[in-house]
Short mmCIF file of C-alpha atoms in Angstrom, two decimals:
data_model
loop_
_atom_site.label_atom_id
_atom_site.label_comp_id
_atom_site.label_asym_id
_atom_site.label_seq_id
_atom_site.Cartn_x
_atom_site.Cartn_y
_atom_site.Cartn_z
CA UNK A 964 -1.10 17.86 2.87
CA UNK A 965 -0.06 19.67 -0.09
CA UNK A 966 -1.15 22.90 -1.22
CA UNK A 967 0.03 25.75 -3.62
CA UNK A 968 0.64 29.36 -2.81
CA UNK A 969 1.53 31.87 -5.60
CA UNK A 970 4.87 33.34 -5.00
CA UNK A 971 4.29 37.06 -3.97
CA UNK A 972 7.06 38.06 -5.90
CA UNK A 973 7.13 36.19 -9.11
CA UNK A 974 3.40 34.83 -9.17
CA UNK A 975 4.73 31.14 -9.98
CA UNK A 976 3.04 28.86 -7.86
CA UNK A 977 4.69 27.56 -5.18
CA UNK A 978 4.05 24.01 -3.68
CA UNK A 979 3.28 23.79 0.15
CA UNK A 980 2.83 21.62 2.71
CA UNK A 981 1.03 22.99 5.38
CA UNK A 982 2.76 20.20 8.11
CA UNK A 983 5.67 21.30 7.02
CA UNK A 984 4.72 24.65 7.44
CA UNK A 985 3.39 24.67 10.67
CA UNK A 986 6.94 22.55 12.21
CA UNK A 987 8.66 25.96 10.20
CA UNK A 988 9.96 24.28 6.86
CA UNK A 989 10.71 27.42 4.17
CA UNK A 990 10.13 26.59 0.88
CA UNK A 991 11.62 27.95 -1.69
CA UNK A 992 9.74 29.29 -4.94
CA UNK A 993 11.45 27.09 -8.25
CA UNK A 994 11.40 30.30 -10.00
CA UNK A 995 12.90 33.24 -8.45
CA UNK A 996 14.27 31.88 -5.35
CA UNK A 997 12.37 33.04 -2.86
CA UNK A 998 11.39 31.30 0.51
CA UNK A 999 8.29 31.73 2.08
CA UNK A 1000 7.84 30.28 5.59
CA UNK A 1001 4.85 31.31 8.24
CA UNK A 1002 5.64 33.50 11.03
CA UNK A 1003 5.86 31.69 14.38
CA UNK A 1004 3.20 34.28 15.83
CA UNK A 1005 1.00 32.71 13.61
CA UNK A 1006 1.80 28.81 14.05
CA UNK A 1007 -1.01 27.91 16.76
CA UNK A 1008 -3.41 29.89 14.99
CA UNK A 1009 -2.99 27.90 12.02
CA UNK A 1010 -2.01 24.44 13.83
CA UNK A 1011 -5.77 24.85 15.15
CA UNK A 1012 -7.65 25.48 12.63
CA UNK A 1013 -5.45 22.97 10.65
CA UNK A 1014 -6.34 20.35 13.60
CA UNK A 1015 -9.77 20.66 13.15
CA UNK A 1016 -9.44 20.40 9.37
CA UNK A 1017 -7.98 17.27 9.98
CA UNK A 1018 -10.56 16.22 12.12
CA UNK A 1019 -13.04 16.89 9.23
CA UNK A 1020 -11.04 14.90 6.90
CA UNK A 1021 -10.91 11.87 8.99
CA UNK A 1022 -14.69 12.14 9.27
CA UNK A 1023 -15.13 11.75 5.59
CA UNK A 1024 -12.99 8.80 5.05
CA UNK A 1025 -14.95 7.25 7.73
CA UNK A 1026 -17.94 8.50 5.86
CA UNK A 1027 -16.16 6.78 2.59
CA UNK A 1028 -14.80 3.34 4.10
CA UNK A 1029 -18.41 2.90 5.05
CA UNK P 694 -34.40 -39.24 -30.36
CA UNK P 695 -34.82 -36.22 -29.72
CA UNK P 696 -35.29 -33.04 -31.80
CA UNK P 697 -32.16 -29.88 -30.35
CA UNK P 698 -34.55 -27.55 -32.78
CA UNK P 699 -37.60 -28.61 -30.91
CA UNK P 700 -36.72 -28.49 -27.24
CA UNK P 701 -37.74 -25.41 -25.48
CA UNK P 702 -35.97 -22.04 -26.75
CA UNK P 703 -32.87 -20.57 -24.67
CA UNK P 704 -33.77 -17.33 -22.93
CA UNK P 705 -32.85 -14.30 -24.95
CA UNK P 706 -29.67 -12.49 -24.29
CA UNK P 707 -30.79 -9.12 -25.17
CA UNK P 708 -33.68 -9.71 -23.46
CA UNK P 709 -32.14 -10.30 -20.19
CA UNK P 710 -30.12 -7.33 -20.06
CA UNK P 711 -32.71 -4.85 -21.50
CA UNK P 712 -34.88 -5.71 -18.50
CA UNK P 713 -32.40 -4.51 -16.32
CA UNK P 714 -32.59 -1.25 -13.79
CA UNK P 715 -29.55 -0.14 -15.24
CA UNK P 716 -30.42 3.43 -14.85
CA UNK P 717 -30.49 2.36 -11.27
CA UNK P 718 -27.59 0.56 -10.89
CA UNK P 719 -25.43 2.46 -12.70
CA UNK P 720 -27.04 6.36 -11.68
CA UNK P 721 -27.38 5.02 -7.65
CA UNK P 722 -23.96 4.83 -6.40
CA UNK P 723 -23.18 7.97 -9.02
CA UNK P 724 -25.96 9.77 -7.32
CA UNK P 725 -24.72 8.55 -4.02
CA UNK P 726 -21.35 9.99 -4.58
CA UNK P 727 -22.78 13.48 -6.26
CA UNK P 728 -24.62 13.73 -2.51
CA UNK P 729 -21.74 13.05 -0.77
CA UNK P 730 -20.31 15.70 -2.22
CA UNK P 731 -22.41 18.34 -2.10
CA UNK P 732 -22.42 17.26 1.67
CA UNK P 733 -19.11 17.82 1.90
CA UNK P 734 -18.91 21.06 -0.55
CA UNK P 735 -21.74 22.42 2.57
CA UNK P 736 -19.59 21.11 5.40
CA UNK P 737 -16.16 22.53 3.25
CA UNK P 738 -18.09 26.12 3.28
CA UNK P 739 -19.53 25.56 6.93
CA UNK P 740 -15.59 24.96 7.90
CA UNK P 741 -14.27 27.99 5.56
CA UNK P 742 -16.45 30.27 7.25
CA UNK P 743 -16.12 29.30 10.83
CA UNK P 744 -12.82 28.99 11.19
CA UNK P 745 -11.05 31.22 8.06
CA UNK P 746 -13.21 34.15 8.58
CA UNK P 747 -14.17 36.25 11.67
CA UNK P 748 -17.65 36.99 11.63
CA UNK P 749 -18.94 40.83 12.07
CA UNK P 750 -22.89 41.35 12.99
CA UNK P 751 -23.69 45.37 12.57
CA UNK P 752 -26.87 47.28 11.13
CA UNK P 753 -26.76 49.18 8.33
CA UNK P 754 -27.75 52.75 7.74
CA UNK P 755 -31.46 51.71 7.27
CA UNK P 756 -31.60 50.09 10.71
CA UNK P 757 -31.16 46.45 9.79
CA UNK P 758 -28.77 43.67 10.92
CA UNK P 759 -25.76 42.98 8.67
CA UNK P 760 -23.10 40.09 8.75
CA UNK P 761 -19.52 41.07 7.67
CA UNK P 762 -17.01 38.14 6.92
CA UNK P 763 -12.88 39.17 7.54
CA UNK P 764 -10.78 37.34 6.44
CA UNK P 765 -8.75 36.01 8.95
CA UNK P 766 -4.83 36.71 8.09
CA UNK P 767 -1.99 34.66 8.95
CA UNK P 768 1.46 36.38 8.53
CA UNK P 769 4.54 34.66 6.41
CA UNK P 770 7.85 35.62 6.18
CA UNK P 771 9.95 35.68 2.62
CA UNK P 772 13.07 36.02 2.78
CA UNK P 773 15.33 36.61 -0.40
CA UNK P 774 18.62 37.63 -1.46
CA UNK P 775 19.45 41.20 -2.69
CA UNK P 776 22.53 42.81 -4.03
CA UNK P 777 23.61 45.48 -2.65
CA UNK P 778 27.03 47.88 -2.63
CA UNK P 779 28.81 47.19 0.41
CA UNK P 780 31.03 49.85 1.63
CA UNK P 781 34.09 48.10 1.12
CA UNK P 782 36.00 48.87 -2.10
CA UNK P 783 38.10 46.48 -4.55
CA UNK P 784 41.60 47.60 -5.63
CA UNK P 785 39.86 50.01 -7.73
CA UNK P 786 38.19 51.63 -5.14
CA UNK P 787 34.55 49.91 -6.84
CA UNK P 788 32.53 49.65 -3.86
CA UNK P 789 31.84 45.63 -3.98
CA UNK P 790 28.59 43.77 -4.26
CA UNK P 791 27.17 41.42 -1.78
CA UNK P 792 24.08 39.41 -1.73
CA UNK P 793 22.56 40.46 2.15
CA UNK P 794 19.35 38.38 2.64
CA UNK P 795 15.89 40.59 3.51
CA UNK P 796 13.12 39.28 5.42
CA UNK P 797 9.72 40.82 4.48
CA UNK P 798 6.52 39.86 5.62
CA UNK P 799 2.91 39.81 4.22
CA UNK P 800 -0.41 39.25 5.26
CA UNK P 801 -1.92 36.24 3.55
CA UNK P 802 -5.72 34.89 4.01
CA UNK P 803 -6.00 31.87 5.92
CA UNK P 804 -8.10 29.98 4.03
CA UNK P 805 -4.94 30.08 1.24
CA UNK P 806 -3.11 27.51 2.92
CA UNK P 807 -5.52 24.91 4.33
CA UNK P 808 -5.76 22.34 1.82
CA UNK P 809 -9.74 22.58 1.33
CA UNK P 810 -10.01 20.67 -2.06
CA UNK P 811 -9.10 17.67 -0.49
CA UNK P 812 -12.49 17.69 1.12
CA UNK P 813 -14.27 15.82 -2.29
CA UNK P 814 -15.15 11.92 -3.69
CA UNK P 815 -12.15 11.36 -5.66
CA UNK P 816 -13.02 8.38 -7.29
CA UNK P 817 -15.80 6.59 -7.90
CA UNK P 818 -15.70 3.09 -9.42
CA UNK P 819 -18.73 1.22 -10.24
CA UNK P 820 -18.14 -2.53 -11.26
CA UNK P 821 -21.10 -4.38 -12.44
CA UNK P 822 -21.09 -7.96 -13.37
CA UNK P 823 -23.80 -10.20 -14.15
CA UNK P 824 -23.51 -13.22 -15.54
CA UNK P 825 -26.80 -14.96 -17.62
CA UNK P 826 -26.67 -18.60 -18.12
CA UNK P 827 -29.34 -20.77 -19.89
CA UNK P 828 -29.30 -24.44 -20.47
CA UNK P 829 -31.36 -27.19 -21.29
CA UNK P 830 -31.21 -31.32 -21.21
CA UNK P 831 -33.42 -33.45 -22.79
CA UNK P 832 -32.45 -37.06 -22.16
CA UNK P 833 -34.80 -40.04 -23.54
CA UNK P 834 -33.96 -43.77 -22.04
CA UNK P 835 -35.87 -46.56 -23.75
CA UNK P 836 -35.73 -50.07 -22.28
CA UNK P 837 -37.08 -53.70 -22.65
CA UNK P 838 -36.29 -57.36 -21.60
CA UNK P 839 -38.47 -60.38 -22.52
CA UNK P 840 -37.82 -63.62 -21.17
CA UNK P 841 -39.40 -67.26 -22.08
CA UNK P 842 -39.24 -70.36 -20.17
CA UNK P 843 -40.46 -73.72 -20.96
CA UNK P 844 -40.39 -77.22 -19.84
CA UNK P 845 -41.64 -80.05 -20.00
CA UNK P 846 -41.21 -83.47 -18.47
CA UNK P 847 -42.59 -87.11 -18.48
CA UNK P 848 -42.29 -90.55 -17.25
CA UNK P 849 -43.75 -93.96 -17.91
CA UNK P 850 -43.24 -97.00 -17.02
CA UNK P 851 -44.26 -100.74 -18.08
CA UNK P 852 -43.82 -103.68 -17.17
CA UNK P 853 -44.95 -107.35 -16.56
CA UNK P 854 -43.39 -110.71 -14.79
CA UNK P 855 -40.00 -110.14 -14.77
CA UNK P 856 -39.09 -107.07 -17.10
CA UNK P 857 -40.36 -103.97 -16.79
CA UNK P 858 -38.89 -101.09 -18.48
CA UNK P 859 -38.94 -97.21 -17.36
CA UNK P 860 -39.11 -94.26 -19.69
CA UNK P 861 -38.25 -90.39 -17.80
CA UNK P 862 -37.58 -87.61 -20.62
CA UNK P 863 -37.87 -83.57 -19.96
CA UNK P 864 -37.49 -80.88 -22.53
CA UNK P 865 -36.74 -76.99 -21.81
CA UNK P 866 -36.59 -74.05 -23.56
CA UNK P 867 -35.02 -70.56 -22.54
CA UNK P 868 -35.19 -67.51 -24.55
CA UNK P 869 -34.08 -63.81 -23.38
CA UNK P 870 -34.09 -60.69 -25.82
CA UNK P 871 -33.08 -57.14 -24.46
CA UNK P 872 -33.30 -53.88 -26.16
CA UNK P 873 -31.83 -50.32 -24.86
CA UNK P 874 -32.05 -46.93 -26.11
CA UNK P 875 -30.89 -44.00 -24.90
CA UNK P 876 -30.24 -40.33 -26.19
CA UNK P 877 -28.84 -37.29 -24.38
CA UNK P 878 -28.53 -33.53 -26.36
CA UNK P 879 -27.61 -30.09 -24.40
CA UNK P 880 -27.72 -26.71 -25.05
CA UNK P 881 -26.42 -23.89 -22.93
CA UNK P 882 -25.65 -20.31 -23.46
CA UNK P 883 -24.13 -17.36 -20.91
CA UNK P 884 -23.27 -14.04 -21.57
CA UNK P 885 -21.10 -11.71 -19.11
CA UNK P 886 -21.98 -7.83 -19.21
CA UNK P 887 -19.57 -5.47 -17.58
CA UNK P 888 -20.14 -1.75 -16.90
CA UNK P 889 -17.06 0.58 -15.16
CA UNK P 890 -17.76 4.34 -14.52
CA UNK P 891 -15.03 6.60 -12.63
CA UNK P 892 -15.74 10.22 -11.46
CA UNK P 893 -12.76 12.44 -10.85
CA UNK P 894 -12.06 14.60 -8.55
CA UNK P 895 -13.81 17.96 -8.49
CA UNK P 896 -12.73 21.04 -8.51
CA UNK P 897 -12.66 23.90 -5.61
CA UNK P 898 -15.94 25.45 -6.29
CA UNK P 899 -15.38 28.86 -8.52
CA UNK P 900 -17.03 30.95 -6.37
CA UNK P 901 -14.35 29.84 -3.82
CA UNK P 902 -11.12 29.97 -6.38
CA UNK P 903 -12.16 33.52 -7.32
CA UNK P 904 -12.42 34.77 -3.58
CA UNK P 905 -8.69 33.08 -3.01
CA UNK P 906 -7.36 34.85 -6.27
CA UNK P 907 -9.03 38.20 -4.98
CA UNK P 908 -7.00 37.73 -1.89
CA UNK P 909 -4.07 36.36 -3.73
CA UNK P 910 -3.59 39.46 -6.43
CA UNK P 911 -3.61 41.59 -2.98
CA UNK P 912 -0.58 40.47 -1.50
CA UNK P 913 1.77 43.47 -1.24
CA UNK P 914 4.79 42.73 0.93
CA UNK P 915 6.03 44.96 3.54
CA UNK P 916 9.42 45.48 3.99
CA UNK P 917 10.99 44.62 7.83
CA UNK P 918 14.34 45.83 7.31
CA UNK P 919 17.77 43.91 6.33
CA UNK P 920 20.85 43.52 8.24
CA UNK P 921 22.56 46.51 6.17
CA UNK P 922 20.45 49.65 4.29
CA UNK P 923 19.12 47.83 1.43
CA UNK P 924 15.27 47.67 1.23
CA UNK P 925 13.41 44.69 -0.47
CA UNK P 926 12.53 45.42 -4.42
#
């Protein structure tokens, strides 16, 4: 699922996808070169609160399709 | 035969469709779609707050109970190149450049990276058909047969000694006369009325934009180190 973060060093957005994030994908601001991945201390953290996000998401297409 | 101006009128158009709920029909699944998502804007903030920010229960200095929200922060690493003066020299004893890559880290808000807007009705399509149709027959069948039959017969004879003679005679008469009418008109009208209404997708509320740019605008990296001296700009 895509996302943006602003680039802490040029302020350009930069397009994330917090999957990718969490199985440690950098990605690399278009703009100044940077590359921003997450710290592995802070992957199941983020992989659980990202679980039950998807949880919640799954609940409203249900929700929809109904 | 039959009069098309005087047969019963068509039903009106215009007068079909201005009965209509269309308020309803239209403003229904709309409205159902607005509650679903202020549903889900509740159960987006109900998740933001449970699970991006750690919740702090205190009292103030007036004795009563106060609930502090943290942000809860989830570290990232950046890592770019830098140019720096190695401490080898060219032939003309330049110290040389050399791109050494630094790792920095920050501190970024959780609820930055979890995709919240995609918690919203992104589309909403009504399609509403209806079809009118009006028609009318008028059919007028007009019939009649006669039929005549007559006869008539007779026979006589007479005679005496040795002759006689015999009479026998009949007479008929058939008559048939047959008349049909028949007359057929139509009339028919139908009208089609088609209504399409799409809803985009909304927005992150503001209030929740502004607390991500607050967050946002106070990134300030810290430097880890580098493989050599050089420290992150």
């Amino acid at each position: 699922m895509k996302n943006q973060i602003p680039c802490p060093d040029c302020q350009k957005p930069i397009p994330v996808d917090t999957e990718l994030l969490l199985r440690g994908h950098e990605f690399i601001c278009g703009h100044c070169g940077l590359q921003l991945a997450l710290a592995p201390t802070s992957r199941p953290m983020v992989a659980g609160v990202y679980t039950q996000f998807e949880r919640l998401l799954d609940k409203q297409q249900s929700h929809q399709s109904r | 035969m039959p009069d098309v101006n005087s047969g019963p009128a068509l039903v009106s158009m215009a007068q079909q469709f201005t009965g209509l709920p269309m308020r309803a029909l239209i403003g229904g699944p709309l409205n159902a779609a607005a509650q679903a998502n202020n549903m889900m804007a509740v159960t987006q903030t109900n998740f933001m707050l449970d699970t991006c920010f750690n919740k702090k229960t205190g009292k103030d200095a007036a004795g009563n109970d106060t609930t502090t929200l943290e942000p809860i922060m989830v570290t990232m690493h950046i890592t770019r190149g830098v140019i720096t003066e190695s401490e080898s020299k060219d032939d003309k004893g330049q110290p040389t450049a050399e791109i050494t890559n630094v790792t920095t880290q920050f501190d970024l808000p959780l609820l930055t990276i979890i995709p919240l807007n995609a918690l919203g009705v992104d589309n909403v399509q009504v399609d509403f058909d209806m079809e009118v149709k009006s028609s009318y027959t008028d059919e007028a069948s007009q019939s009649s047969s006669e039929s005549t039959h007559a006869e008539a017969s007779f026979d006589a004879k007479l005679g005496a000694g040795w002759w006689s003679v015999e009479v026998k005679g009949s007479v008929s008469h058939d008559s048939q006369s047959a008349q049909s009418t028949k007359s057929t008109y139509q009339k028919s009208n139908n009208a089609k009325y088609t209504v399409s209404v799409h809803a985009g997708q909304l927005q992150l509320p503001e209030g929740v934009t502004t607390i991500i740019q607050a967050f946002t605008n106070s990134i300030s990296p810290i430097t880890l180190g580098s493989s050599s001296s050089s420290q992150a700009s």
